[in-house]
């Protein structure tokens, strides 16, 4: 038995070492720096929790937190609803469903930065041109107001991410036992009832995974945010990651940025773990 | 059992191999390597040619160049470069706040030939007492660029614009004839680019209260917006007659889409737009663009802001031999005949040093800026002395709010003043 234990740790050692050096150690350093006056070059003194007090007094941080939360809620719903709808569509029996799967998944293969620039062009140039022709002024001046900036981000993210979410739903949908559905059909259950009471509970693990993915993804979003709106107009679409980057690198306030990053880490960790815990509890075993 | 051992050993070896890759030997011979870490992407190719030229005549010296572009990205990259222990020999600093941040890693360059030949005023931001910590790259300038053809068609004499009121009436005149001139609007105001509004525009109107001295701005605990009324008027004119919406209008739309294609008559930009415009319409760049001063009523109405965008600094942590090699390299670049020729003709720099044959400046905008500088009709750059991030992230963002109608001018002034005070008292 003792021998076994040695083997266990020996095999684990490379991974543990790597994890320690590239994840744990930087995290500890990061937390340490957040209590100092570190400017990216040297840390001269210990300032206690002063940085953390400043974090919660910083209006840009609180605005970014609020915007990110709003964005995350809407994005999670949109991405999952669209993803599930697409998955239902391409699991029907019809010609061309395999082609459609590829097409829906494709946006996910394009990098976030490039997508942002593509959509910036669509929103600013194409929307304005179309709006001009059909005389709908609501299509003009997109991304120039906070509202259109917000919806621009939502559209971009749903477009990119729904296909990815769809793939996971497909995997679970195809595993739903057809006998169950047939039995329900014979018992007289309508299509809606079959979906609500059989399909949904059977694919519950997919919800756990997808909500987790979309949640952490929305919170950590940076590249699409940078290339689509760059936080504008007037910082109204600035998300947490961008606020942290700007604090650290353009305002040169490394220690404050580091504190914001620690707070950010805690928020993401708490929300994600809570979500996984509750979703897990609701899954059904077959 | 044997297999298990083997596997474990191999996996450990792999980890060791990974970490070992980063190690490298250092040579102890007389050969010197100068590592340069610089920000200017535009002249990367020409600069490495100059380095090769230098290596030819100085066989003991190897020059390696790393380029990371963009203002804030360069600063971040430089910090991580230092943190990694792989410190460069020559790097760039922007002004007084960088001098403060990097103190202890900056060699004194006051004794170099290059520093002695620097034009008056160009070393202001990097001098402390008798010590000089940076050598200017070049000079850059900006103002209101106008389309000569459109002005001529509309019958406007650019020399008549000697006040903000005159600028406004010219704008109105152009706006009335918009359709006939084929314009979309008179201006393209890129409020999205906070460096254009928050740094460049503001510089013109804040410079006088700091005596046009970047060090004074850097030491000032407060900002008064003494010429705030003029600043407001200048922004109002551009906003009123600009392509809308300005909040999402960016640099490339301003310069490429609108100005280069003759869709707007005026934009506020500097000589750095030349390569872009040449790429679209070479003839227009050569002869079609005029440069107007930004008039500040009550201060100067005939001058353009000219300054040094970035400085070369030498790392004082390096060995004496390496520091000397770095200084020699910089001296050679700016004072030898070969170096001077390349700086002027290949880099297309407006030289910040004496002893250049300026008739060789090819670029038309650079020429016009150099003429203003010769006549001493300049306004000093002070924005490098703003609190870090203040210009772009506070003032620039507030200007976006102001032009979108979400903030009054008084609130903008107050907010900017408070932010300045707070960051100076930290």
XYZ file of C-alpha atoms in Angstrom:
712
model
C 0.000 0.000 0.000
C 2.769 2.366 0.909
C 4.483 1.559 -2.323
C 1.321 2.473 -4.190
C 1.240 5.873 -2.575
C 4.758 6.668 -3.738
C 3.767 5.808 -7.275
C 0.723 7.986 -6.978
C 2.720 11.065 -6.050
C 5.509 10.324 -8.468
C 3.130 10.278 -11.388
C 1.343 13.327 -10.148
C 4.552 15.275 -9.555
C 5.021 16.785 -13.045
C 1.461 18.075 -13.168
C 1.579 19.334 -9.609
C 4.855 21.104 -10.245
C 3.554 22.742 -13.397
C 0.354 23.749 -11.636
C 2.315 25.150 -8.724
C 4.660 27.230 -10.846
C 2.211 28.606 -13.385
C -0.983 28.914 -11.336
C -0.517 28.781 -7.582
C 2.704 30.772 -7.303
C 1.553 33.693 -9.504
C -1.714 33.750 -7.575
C 0.123 34.059 -4.259
C 2.389 36.762 -5.688
C -0.643 38.568 -7.059
C -2.373 38.579 -3.705
C 0.815 39.743 -2.038
C 1.257 42.623 -4.502
C -2.330 43.748 -3.966
C -1.378 44.737 -0.412
C 1.600 46.846 -1.501
C 2.236 49.963 -3.569
C 3.671 47.914 -6.440
C 4.030 49.949 -9.646
C 5.008 47.097 -11.923
C 8.695 47.707 -11.334
C 9.186 47.663 -7.574
C 7.069 47.403 -4.437
C 8.428 49.695 -1.757
C 5.989 49.376 1.110
C 3.056 47.521 2.540
C -0.177 49.507 2.432
C -2.622 47.097 4.064
C -6.140 47.052 2.656
C -5.953 50.586 1.235
C -6.064 49.239 -2.314
C -9.181 47.230 -1.549
C -10.916 50.270 -0.101
C -10.074 52.135 -3.294
C -11.462 49.287 -5.396
C -14.899 49.661 -3.868
C -14.778 53.436 -4.126
C -13.810 53.339 -7.765
C -16.837 54.271 -9.856
C -15.335 52.789 -13.004
C -14.965 49.425 -11.275
C -18.497 49.459 -9.896
C -19.885 50.538 -13.269
C -17.934 47.782 -14.977
C -19.187 45.255 -12.416
C -22.786 46.301 -12.984
C -22.396 46.267 -16.758
C -20.727 42.856 -16.678
C -23.479 41.406 -14.489
C -26.188 42.778 -16.748
C -24.337 41.479 -19.755
C -23.763 38.048 -18.225
C -27.442 37.534 -17.352
C -28.695 38.453 -20.813
C -25.854 36.665 -22.605
C -26.349 33.408 -20.691
C -30.047 33.347 -21.522
C -29.573 34.296 -25.175
C -26.690 31.927 -25.835
C -28.416 28.958 -24.220
C -31.816 29.569 -25.754
C -30.369 30.037 -29.221
C -27.919 27.163 -28.733
C -30.662 24.778 -27.628
C -32.969 25.902 -30.434
C -30.259 25.294 -33.014
C -29.481 21.911 -31.473
C -33.152 20.888 -31.635
C -33.237 21.997 -35.252
C -30.201 20.041 -36.401
C -31.176 16.862 -34.525
C -34.353 16.629 -36.624
C -34.206 14.211 -39.492
C -33.754 16.229 -42.675
C -31.221 16.588 -45.443
C -28.443 19.052 -44.850
C -28.481 18.904 -41.058
C -24.796 18.004 -40.973
C -23.958 20.938 -43.172
C -26.009 23.200 -40.910
C -24.167 21.971 -37.820
C -20.891 23.011 -39.408
C -22.284 26.359 -40.468
C -23.635 27.141 -37.001
C -20.388 26.130 -35.359
C -18.197 28.129 -37.707
C -18.334 31.589 -36.037
C -16.651 29.978 -33.077
C -13.582 29.253 -35.158
C -12.928 32.931 -35.793
C -10.863 34.719 -33.179
C -12.622 37.135 -30.844
C -10.638 40.185 -31.917
C -11.382 39.696 -35.587
C -15.039 39.023 -34.883
C -15.192 42.278 -32.966
C -13.829 44.230 -35.912
C -16.140 42.458 -38.358
C -19.169 43.277 -36.263
C -17.981 46.818 -35.707
C -18.097 47.230 -39.467
C -21.556 45.644 -39.652
C -22.982 47.758 -36.848
C -21.478 51.073 -37.908
C -21.374 50.864 -41.694
C -23.843 48.184 -42.777
C -26.551 49.023 -40.237
C -26.330 52.711 -41.097
C -26.508 52.004 -44.826
C -29.512 49.697 -44.469
C -31.169 52.126 -42.074
C -30.670 54.893 -44.597
C -32.285 52.957 -47.410
C -35.334 51.685 -45.532
C -35.654 54.846 -43.474
C -35.342 53.331 -39.994
C -33.328 55.751 -37.928
C -32.967 53.236 -35.092
C -30.417 51.406 -37.220
C -28.163 54.427 -37.413
C -25.490 55.469 -34.919
C -25.027 51.983 -33.499
C -22.263 51.615 -30.892
C -22.395 55.373 -30.320
C -24.820 55.059 -27.403
C -24.576 52.865 -24.280
C -27.742 50.936 -25.217
C -26.627 49.987 -28.698
C -23.176 49.179 -27.340
C -24.728 46.724 -24.903
C -26.905 45.011 -27.497
C -24.046 45.003 -29.949
C -22.018 42.977 -27.469
C -24.937 40.605 -26.860
C -25.505 40.017 -30.566
C -21.823 39.441 -31.194
C -21.442 36.978 -28.331
C -24.632 35.067 -29.126
C -23.578 34.786 -32.726
C -20.155 33.481 -31.816
C -20.975 31.263 -28.900
C -24.400 29.757 -29.659
C -22.854 27.294 -32.122
C -20.440 26.003 -29.531
C -23.179 25.587 -26.959
C -25.246 23.851 -29.637
C -22.643 21.121 -30.063
C -22.864 20.198 -26.379
C -26.667 20.151 -26.490
C -26.552 17.935 -29.587
C -24.430 15.378 -27.765
C -26.971 15.111 -24.968
C -30.055 15.332 -27.175
C -28.881 12.408 -29.269
C -28.496 10.327 -26.129
C -32.070 10.840 -24.990
C -33.730 7.432 -25.070
C -36.295 7.313 -27.867
C -38.312 4.645 -26.095
C -39.147 7.135 -23.370
C -40.399 9.669 -25.856
C -42.379 7.100 -27.805
C -43.947 5.785 -24.624
C -44.998 9.296 -23.667
C -46.385 9.878 -27.125
C -48.536 6.762 -26.865
C -49.726 7.938 -23.477
C -50.975 11.066 -25.209
C -48.370 13.634 -24.214
C -48.211 16.645 -26.544
C -44.947 17.708 -28.171
C -44.532 20.511 -25.642
C -45.154 18.151 -22.698
C -42.664 15.635 -24.068
C -40.075 18.375 -24.396
C -40.704 19.850 -20.960
C -41.013 16.636 -18.940
C -38.711 14.225 -20.738
C -36.160 15.985 -22.907
C -35.336 18.800 -20.480
C -34.671 16.590 -17.431
C -32.688 14.158 -19.574
C -30.341 16.853 -20.830
C -29.946 18.562 -17.442
C -26.184 17.837 -17.304
C -25.834 19.810 -20.527
C -27.417 22.798 -18.786
C -24.896 22.522 -15.990
C -21.992 22.554 -18.405
C -23.359 25.216 -20.702
C -24.457 27.636 -18.034
C -21.054 27.265 -16.435
C -19.259 27.859 -19.732
C -21.337 30.848 -20.754
C -21.209 32.315 -17.254
C -17.460 32.227 -16.805
C -16.990 33.225 -20.411
C -19.195 36.308 -20.091
C -17.458 37.431 -16.937
C -13.965 37.011 -18.293
C -14.693 38.572 -21.665
C -12.005 40.909 -22.966
C -11.047 40.637 -26.638
C -14.509 41.058 -28.143
C -15.105 43.956 -25.781
C -11.835 45.581 -26.836
C -12.306 45.299 -30.568
C -16.026 46.012 -30.756
C -16.449 49.036 -28.494
C -13.180 49.450 -26.587
C -15.377 50.357 -23.624
C -16.921 53.300 -25.437
C -18.887 55.429 -25.637
C -17.528 57.094 -22.502
C -16.606 53.856 -20.717
C -20.243 52.773 -20.564
C -19.546 49.339 -22.090
C -16.365 48.679 -20.188
C -16.320 45.194 -18.657
C -14.416 44.031 -15.598
C -11.424 42.558 -17.391
C -10.960 45.719 -19.409
C -11.243 47.957 -16.365
C -8.558 45.891 -14.652
C -6.271 46.052 -17.664
C -6.737 49.810 -17.996
C -6.130 50.435 -14.320
C -2.943 48.422 -14.375
C -1.471 49.325 -17.725
C -2.813 52.641 -18.933
C -3.144 54.367 -15.574
C -0.028 52.590 -14.412
C -1.692 51.715 -11.127
C -0.463 48.127 -10.881
C -1.271 47.485 -7.232
C -4.831 48.785 -7.564
C -5.298 46.760 -10.730
C -4.025 43.710 -8.904
C -6.530 44.244 -6.085
C -9.321 44.569 -8.612
C -8.135 41.328 -10.188
C -8.266 39.539 -6.828
C -11.809 40.792 -6.194
C -12.712 39.750 -9.738
C -11.265 36.287 -9.158
C -13.312 35.857 -5.979
C -16.522 36.970 -7.689
C -16.066 34.601 -10.624
C -15.088 31.700 -8.356
C -18.015 32.148 -5.979
C -20.634 32.548 -8.711
C -19.352 29.637 -10.798
C -19.031 27.221 -7.891
C -22.473 28.097 -6.549
C -23.977 27.609 -9.965
C -22.321 24.236 -10.508
C -23.383 23.067 -7.046
C -27.045 23.921 -7.574
C -27.256 22.660 -11.140
C -25.627 19.368 -10.160
C -28.261 18.831 -7.512
C -31.029 19.085 -10.064
C -29.677 16.563 -12.503
C -31.515 13.235 -12.736
C -29.839 9.859 -12.891
C -31.266 7.364 -15.352
C 7.503 -2.465 -12.439
C 10.320 -1.441 -14.689
C 7.921 0.213 -17.075
C 6.427 2.314 -14.323
C 9.826 3.588 -13.292
C 10.637 4.429 -16.841
C 7.418 6.363 -17.279
C 7.957 8.350 -14.111
C 11.512 9.203 -15.061
C 10.496 10.251 -18.542
C 7.747 12.508 -17.291
C 10.123 14.157 -14.836
C 12.722 14.552 -17.555
C 10.204 16.274 -19.752
C 9.507 18.847 -17.071
C 13.197 19.429 -16.556
C 13.699 19.766 -20.290
C 10.972 22.366 -20.466
C 12.499 24.516 -17.788
C 16.005 24.054 -19.102
C 15.076 25.611 -22.420
C 15.109 29.082 -20.948
C 18.703 28.974 -19.800
C 21.389 30.382 -22.027
C 25.086 30.959 -21.762
C 26.783 34.339 -21.814
C 29.964 35.046 -23.637
C 32.856 36.616 -21.849
C 34.770 37.954 -24.847
C 35.129 41.579 -25.884
C 32.064 41.351 -28.056
C 29.152 43.517 -26.945
C 25.482 42.986 -27.618
C 23.141 45.947 -27.479
C 19.559 44.882 -26.879
C 17.134 47.515 -28.037
C 13.509 47.465 -26.964
C 11.605 50.134 -28.830
C 8.039 51.230 -29.609
C 7.972 52.700 -33.103
C 6.444 50.074 -35.389
C 6.393 52.330 -38.440
C 10.153 52.398 -38.914
C 11.019 48.900 -37.756
C 12.388 47.844 -41.146
C 14.441 50.967 -41.750
C 15.763 50.858 -38.205
C 17.074 47.316 -38.559
C 18.800 48.379 -41.769
C 20.534 51.109 -39.816
C 21.557 48.564 -37.187
C 23.032 46.302 -39.860
C 24.931 49.228 -41.275
C 26.332 49.887 -37.805
C 27.367 46.265 -37.310
C 29.310 46.405 -40.578
C 31.506 49.230 -39.377
C 31.665 48.038 -35.753
C 32.423 44.294 -35.923
C 32.563 43.918 -32.128
C 29.006 45.044 -31.660
C 25.837 43.057 -32.209
C 22.562 44.956 -32.217
C 19.309 43.145 -31.573
C 16.018 44.957 -31.878
C 12.662 44.108 -30.376
C 9.665 46.226 -31.311
C 6.404 46.406 -29.394
C 3.982 49.013 -30.650
C 1.369 51.264 -29.147
C 1.512 53.591 -26.177
C 0.198 51.631 -23.218
C 1.146 48.250 -24.630
C 4.772 49.289 -24.869
C 4.849 50.327 -21.212
C 3.342 47.018 -20.105
C 5.695 45.006 -22.284
C 8.720 46.916 -21.034
C 7.770 46.188 -17.447
C 7.472 42.478 -18.073
C 10.755 42.570 -19.964
C 12.465 44.004 -16.889
C 10.609 41.653 -14.550
C 11.821 38.646 -16.552
C 15.421 39.604 -15.776
C 16.195 39.914 -19.468
C 16.721 43.671 -19.323
C 17.263 45.634 -22.541
C 20.261 47.952 -22.974
C 18.354 50.687 -24.753
C 14.677 51.355 -24.191
C 12.177 54.186 -24.551
C 10.722 56.653 -22.087
C 8.002 59.185 -22.761
C 8.572 62.033 -20.326
C 8.759 63.104 -16.692
C 6.517 60.384 -15.275
C 8.564 57.660 -16.949
C 11.748 59.258 -15.641
C 10.280 59.010 -12.159
C 9.132 55.397 -12.600
C 12.385 54.147 -14.105
C 14.765 56.101 -11.914
C 17.682 53.923 -10.880
C 17.614 52.217 -14.250
C 18.464 55.296 -16.302
C 22.015 56.214 -17.295
C 23.002 59.886 -17.464
C 23.379 60.877 -21.107
C 24.272 64.548 -20.616
C 27.870 64.017 -21.734
C 27.005 62.550 -25.118
C 27.536 64.404 -28.350
C 23.915 63.788 -29.275
C 22.575 65.470 -26.131
C 24.693 68.541 -26.859
C 23.258 68.819 -30.353
C 19.628 68.488 -29.284
C 17.481 71.457 -30.259
C 16.581 73.835 -27.429
C 13.602 72.670 -25.408
C 13.602 69.094 -26.684
C 15.281 67.739 -23.547
C 12.922 69.491 -21.094
C 10.899 66.467 -20.095
C 13.868 64.211 -19.367
C 16.250 66.583 -17.604
C 16.717 66.642 -13.847
C 19.276 69.134 -12.615
C 22.339 68.587 -14.746
C 21.385 65.050 -15.702
C 19.794 64.089 -18.980
C 18.039 60.715 -19.045
C 16.742 60.566 -22.593
C 17.569 61.514 -26.173
C 14.714 62.532 -28.468
C 13.697 60.287 -31.349
C 12.449 63.125 -33.526
C 9.976 65.939 -33.517
C 6.339 65.632 -34.394
C 3.683 68.226 -34.841
C -0.017 68.491 -35.463
C -2.690 71.004 -36.270
C -5.751 71.270 -38.441
C -5.110 69.517 -41.727
C -7.229 70.919 -44.560
C -7.958 69.889 -48.102
C -6.473 72.651 -50.291
C -8.633 71.865 -53.291
C -11.867 72.123 -51.328
C -10.771 75.387 -49.739
C -9.934 76.823 -53.152
C -13.253 75.682 -54.620
C -15.156 77.276 -51.769
C -13.113 80.454 -52.130
C -11.644 80.359 -48.641
C -8.280 81.856 -47.805
C -6.678 79.681 -45.121
C -4.607 82.647 -43.950
C -7.824 84.320 -42.819
C -8.280 81.808 -40.007
C -6.663 83.676 -37.166
C -9.245 83.218 -34.441
C -11.815 80.706 -33.308
C -14.571 82.991 -34.597
C -12.961 82.948 -38.050
C -12.692 79.164 -37.866
C -16.367 78.977 -37.042
C -17.428 81.211 -39.920
C -15.273 79.242 -42.364
C -16.833 76.030 -41.088
C -20.288 77.463 -41.566
C -19.488 78.584 -45.081
C -18.188 75.136 -45.992
C -21.187 73.514 -44.377
C -23.580 75.603 -46.474
C -21.833 74.506 -49.675
C -21.507 70.903 -48.537
C -23.469 69.396 -51.403
C -21.651 71.346 -54.117
C -18.250 70.436 -52.678
C -19.093 66.752 -52.365
C -18.579 66.759 -48.618
C -20.271 64.564 -46.063
C -19.446 67.090 -43.364
C -16.837 69.752 -42.664
C -14.942 67.843 -39.969
C -14.427 64.304 -38.805
C -14.043 64.503 -35.028
C -12.904 61.104 -33.714
C -14.197 61.358 -30.151
C -13.710 57.597 -29.870
C -9.954 58.112 -30.008
C -9.417 59.689 -26.632
C -5.791 60.456 -27.463
C -6.907 62.854 -30.198
C -9.259 64.808 -27.944
C -7.927 64.133 -24.446
C -4.226 64.512 -25.280
C -3.728 66.465 -28.498
C -6.675 68.861 -28.494
C -6.428 69.515 -24.786
C -2.674 70.117 -25.011
C -3.177 73.241 -27.109
C -5.438 74.817 -24.514
C -3.708 73.605 -21.344
C -0.158 74.335 -22.487
C -0.327 78.105 -21.814
C -1.243 77.707 -18.143
C 1.878 75.590 -17.609
C 4.113 78.017 -19.530
C 4.347 75.352 -22.245
C 6.657 73.440 -19.930
C 6.044 69.718 -19.528
C 7.961 69.562 -16.247
C 5.804 72.308 -14.814
C 2.681 70.392 -15.781
C 4.133 67.282 -14.206
C 4.800 69.068 -10.914
C 1.514 70.947 -10.805
C -0.937 69.779 -8.150
C -3.890 71.329 -9.953
C -5.164 72.222 -13.390
C -7.171 75.416 -13.805
C -8.520 75.255 -17.388
C -7.576 78.906 -17.803
C -8.330 78.638 -21.508
C -11.275 76.303 -20.978
C -13.710 78.657 -22.705
C -11.639 78.555 -25.894
C -11.288 74.783 -25.590
C -15.051 74.418 -25.362
C -15.556 76.673 -28.387
C -13.033 74.660 -30.412
C -14.718 71.354 -29.554
C -18.181 72.791 -30.180
C -17.236 73.916 -33.690
C -15.901 70.465 -34.578
C -18.785 68.615 -32.990
C -21.399 70.764 -34.677
C -19.978 70.371 -38.180
C -18.618 66.822 -37.863
C -19.675 63.543 -39.383
C -22.034 61.988 -36.824
C -22.041 60.114 -34.488
C -18.642 61.174 -33.209
C -18.653 58.770 -30.267
C -17.996 55.790 -32.554
C -15.851 57.615 -35.138
C -12.307 56.269 -35.043
C -8.891 57.206 -36.418
C -9.082 55.098 -39.547
C -12.525 56.409 -40.453
C -11.314 59.963 -39.849
C -8.104 59.750 -41.858
C -8.743 57.069 -44.446
C -12.426 56.977 -45.153
C -13.296 60.658 -44.839
C -10.237 62.895 -45.191
C -8.204 60.971 -47.777
C -11.262 60.554 -49.950
C -12.225 64.221 -49.812
C -15.392 63.618 -47.804
C -14.463 66.123 -45.103
C -12.548 69.376 -45.437
C -10.632 69.451 -42.145
C -9.310 67.095 -39.473
C -7.066 67.586 -36.482
C -4.032 65.332 -36.997
C -0.269 65.407 -37.385
C 2.547 64.344 -39.682
C 2.167 60.669 -38.689
C -0.814 60.352 -41.050
C 1.430 60.765 -44.126
C 2.246 57.077 -44.773
C -1.445 56.177 -44.500
C -2.556 58.903 -46.876
C 0.267 58.094 -49.321
C -1.101 54.548 -49.429
C -4.493 55.841 -50.523
C -3.778 58.901 -52.607
C -0.147 59.820 -53.128
C -0.796 62.981 -55.072
C -3.134 64.299 -52.422
C -0.475 63.801 -49.765
C 2.232 65.480 -51.844
C 0.407 68.644 -52.702
C -3.163 68.586 -51.502
C -2.899 69.009 -47.742
C -2.375 72.245 -45.879
C -1.650 72.706 -42.206
C -3.491 75.274 -40.118
C -2.688 76.325 -36.567
C -5.294 75.696 -33.881
C -6.092 79.253 -32.780
C -6.157 79.879 -29.039
C -7.699 83.336 -28.623
C -5.789 85.332 -26.049
C -2.666 83.176 -26.365
C -1.245 82.181 -29.741
C -3.313 81.982 -32.883
C -0.567 81.309 -35.402
C 1.354 78.405 -33.849
C 1.207 74.644 -33.997
C 2.076 72.199 -31.213
C 5.467 70.616 -31.828
C 7.117 68.163 -29.467
C 9.067 64.990 -28.906
C 6.928 61.827 -28.888
C 9.456 59.491 -27.259
C 13.016 59.357 -25.946
C 15.835 56.812 -26.061
C 17.097 55.765 -22.636
C 20.088 53.635 -21.660
C 19.852 51.067 -18.870
C 22.256 51.984 -16.070
C 22.175 48.442 -14.619
C 24.340 47.190 -17.461
C 28.126 46.904 -17.476
C 30.170 50.038 -18.206
C 31.284 48.520 -21.476
C 27.730 47.864 -22.617
C 26.553 51.341 -21.587
C 29.377 52.897 -23.556
C 28.526 50.799 -26.600
C 24.895 51.909 -26.328
C 25.872 55.583 -26.145
C 28.213 55.169 -29.109
C 25.411 53.615 -31.106
C 23.001 56.477 -30.377
C 25.710 59.048 -31.147
C 26.447 57.334 -34.418
C 22.780 57.233 -35.394
C 22.169 60.948 -34.861
C 25.550 62.559 -35.562
C 27.483 60.500 -38.138
C 26.931 61.272 -41.793
C 25.562 57.832 -42.622
C 23.274 57.891 -39.592
C 22.018 61.388 -40.286
C 21.222 60.542 -43.866
C 19.190 57.506 -42.827
C 17.373 59.372 -40.055
C 16.301 62.037 -42.494
C 15.665 60.096 -45.675
C 14.760 56.566 -44.599
C 13.099 57.216 -41.247
C 11.625 60.462 -42.609
C 12.035 62.042 -39.202
C 11.766 65.719 -38.476
C 15.143 65.967 -36.748
C 15.291 67.128 -33.144
C 19.020 67.882 -33.546
C 21.223 70.560 -35.042
C 23.317 69.996 -38.126
C 20.822 68.425 -40.505
C 20.287 69.370 -44.117
C 16.587 69.990 -43.765
C 16.054 70.698 -47.430
C 16.100 66.922 -47.750
C 12.822 66.494 -45.875
C 10.603 64.915 -48.490
C 7.270 64.617 -46.767
C 5.083 67.670 -47.325
C 3.478 67.716 -43.870
C 6.836 67.266 -42.181
C 8.159 70.205 -44.210
C 5.309 72.453 -43.146
C 5.791 71.526 -39.508
C 9.512 72.115 -39.795
C 8.807 75.563 -41.264
C 6.632 76.464 -38.295
C 9.372 75.243 -35.970
C 11.990 77.315 -37.819
C 9.872 80.432 -37.385
C 9.505 79.534 -33.697
C 5.740 79.462 -34.136
C 5.208 76.518 -31.846
C 3.276 75.546 -28.754
C 5.040 73.176 -26.334
C 3.722 69.676 -25.677
C 2.680 69.259 -22.065
C 0.484 66.160 -22.225
C 3.355 63.878 -21.242
C 3.198 65.738 -17.932
C -0.474 64.976 -17.270
C -1.101 62.480 -14.462
C -0.818 58.976 -15.896
C -3.981 58.051 -17.757
C -5.658 61.376 -16.998
C -5.708 62.721 -20.532
C -7.193 59.668 -22.191
C -9.186 57.991 -19.449
C -10.577 61.008 -17.626
C -10.608 64.018 -19.934
C -11.007 62.048 -23.169
C -13.880 60.011 -21.756
C -15.532 63.136 -20.323
C -15.260 64.752 -23.757
C -17.132 61.753 -25.189
C -19.853 62.355 -22.619
C -19.865 66.082 -23.411
C -20.154 65.626 -27.171
C -22.903 63.041 -26.632
C -24.799 65.570 -24.536
C -24.534 63.532 -21.340
C -22.340 65.980 -19.453
C -22.219 69.761 -19.214
C -18.970 71.594 -19.848
C -18.819 72.812 -16.245
C -19.186 69.261 -14.954
C -16.431 68.150 -17.318
C -14.045 70.809 -16.040
C -14.859 70.008 -12.428
C -14.499 66.253 -12.870
C -11.183 66.617 -14.692
C -9.840 69.016 -12.069
C -10.783 66.639 -9.269
C -9.225 63.653 -10.980
C -6.004 65.602 -11.527
C -5.890 66.653 -7.882
C -6.625 63.157 -6.584
C -3.945 61.465 -8.594
C -1.361 64.115 -7.700
C -2.034 63.773 -3.986
C -1.678 60.028 -3.844
